[in-house]
Amino acid sequence: EEIPIHIKTTYARHKAVVQALAQMHPYDVPEIIVLPVIGGAAPYLDWVRQQTAVVQNKRD
């Protein structure tokens, strides 16, 4: 049984996501496609950028 999923990330991080999915997927040729975002609600797009940002560990 196949279950489609949507994964949101930024363009800058999409190659890493595609690579990770391909390595984890059991199929030899999984359907992994990247779709461009050409617009949307600014607060949501800002949220995606914030959630996918690389965070460096800071020690207090």
XYZ file of C-alpha atoms in Angstrom:
60
model
C 0.000 0.000 0.000
C 1.334 3.425 -0.903
C 0.794 6.493 1.236
C 1.571 9.863 -0.346
C 3.164 12.514 1.842
C 4.073 16.167 1.428
C 7.269 17.454 2.960
C 7.872 21.169 3.173
C 11.324 22.683 3.073
C 13.182 25.520 1.429
C 14.876 25.398 -1.960
C 18.244 25.595 -0.248
C 17.549 22.364 1.649
C 15.617 20.366 -0.945
C 18.576 18.333 -2.233
C 19.317 16.990 1.248
C 15.654 16.049 1.723
C 15.491 14.266 -1.639
C 18.685 12.373 -0.862
C 17.484 11.307 2.597
C 14.115 10.138 1.268
C 15.721 8.152 -1.535
C 18.020 6.390 0.930
C 15.183 5.497 3.310
C 12.587 4.443 0.729
C 12.249 0.722 -0.009
C 11.552 1.198 -3.747
C 14.385 1.206 -6.285
C 12.772 4.204 -7.990
C 10.534 6.058 -5.516
C 8.365 8.936 -6.675
C 10.141 11.930 -5.164
C 9.339 15.216 -6.858
C 10.093 18.825 -5.989
C 7.442 21.424 -6.726
C 8.195 25.143 -6.730
C 6.274 27.525 -4.510
C 5.447 30.570 -6.574
C 3.418 32.350 -3.938
C 1.354 31.986 -0.826
C 0.463 33.586 2.467
C 3.520 35.469 3.702
C 3.114 34.412 7.364
C 2.979 30.753 6.341
C 5.992 31.019 4.043
C 7.898 32.784 6.832
C 6.930 29.940 9.181
C 8.295 27.330 6.758
C 11.575 29.238 6.497
C 11.785 29.492 10.283
C 11.004 25.814 10.845
C 13.562 24.627 8.294
C 16.384 26.944 9.343
C 19.601 25.382 10.486
C 19.891 26.101 14.195
C 23.302 26.157 15.790
C 23.541 24.941 19.362
C 24.343 27.778 21.716
C 25.692 27.166 25.173
C 24.632 29.537 27.925
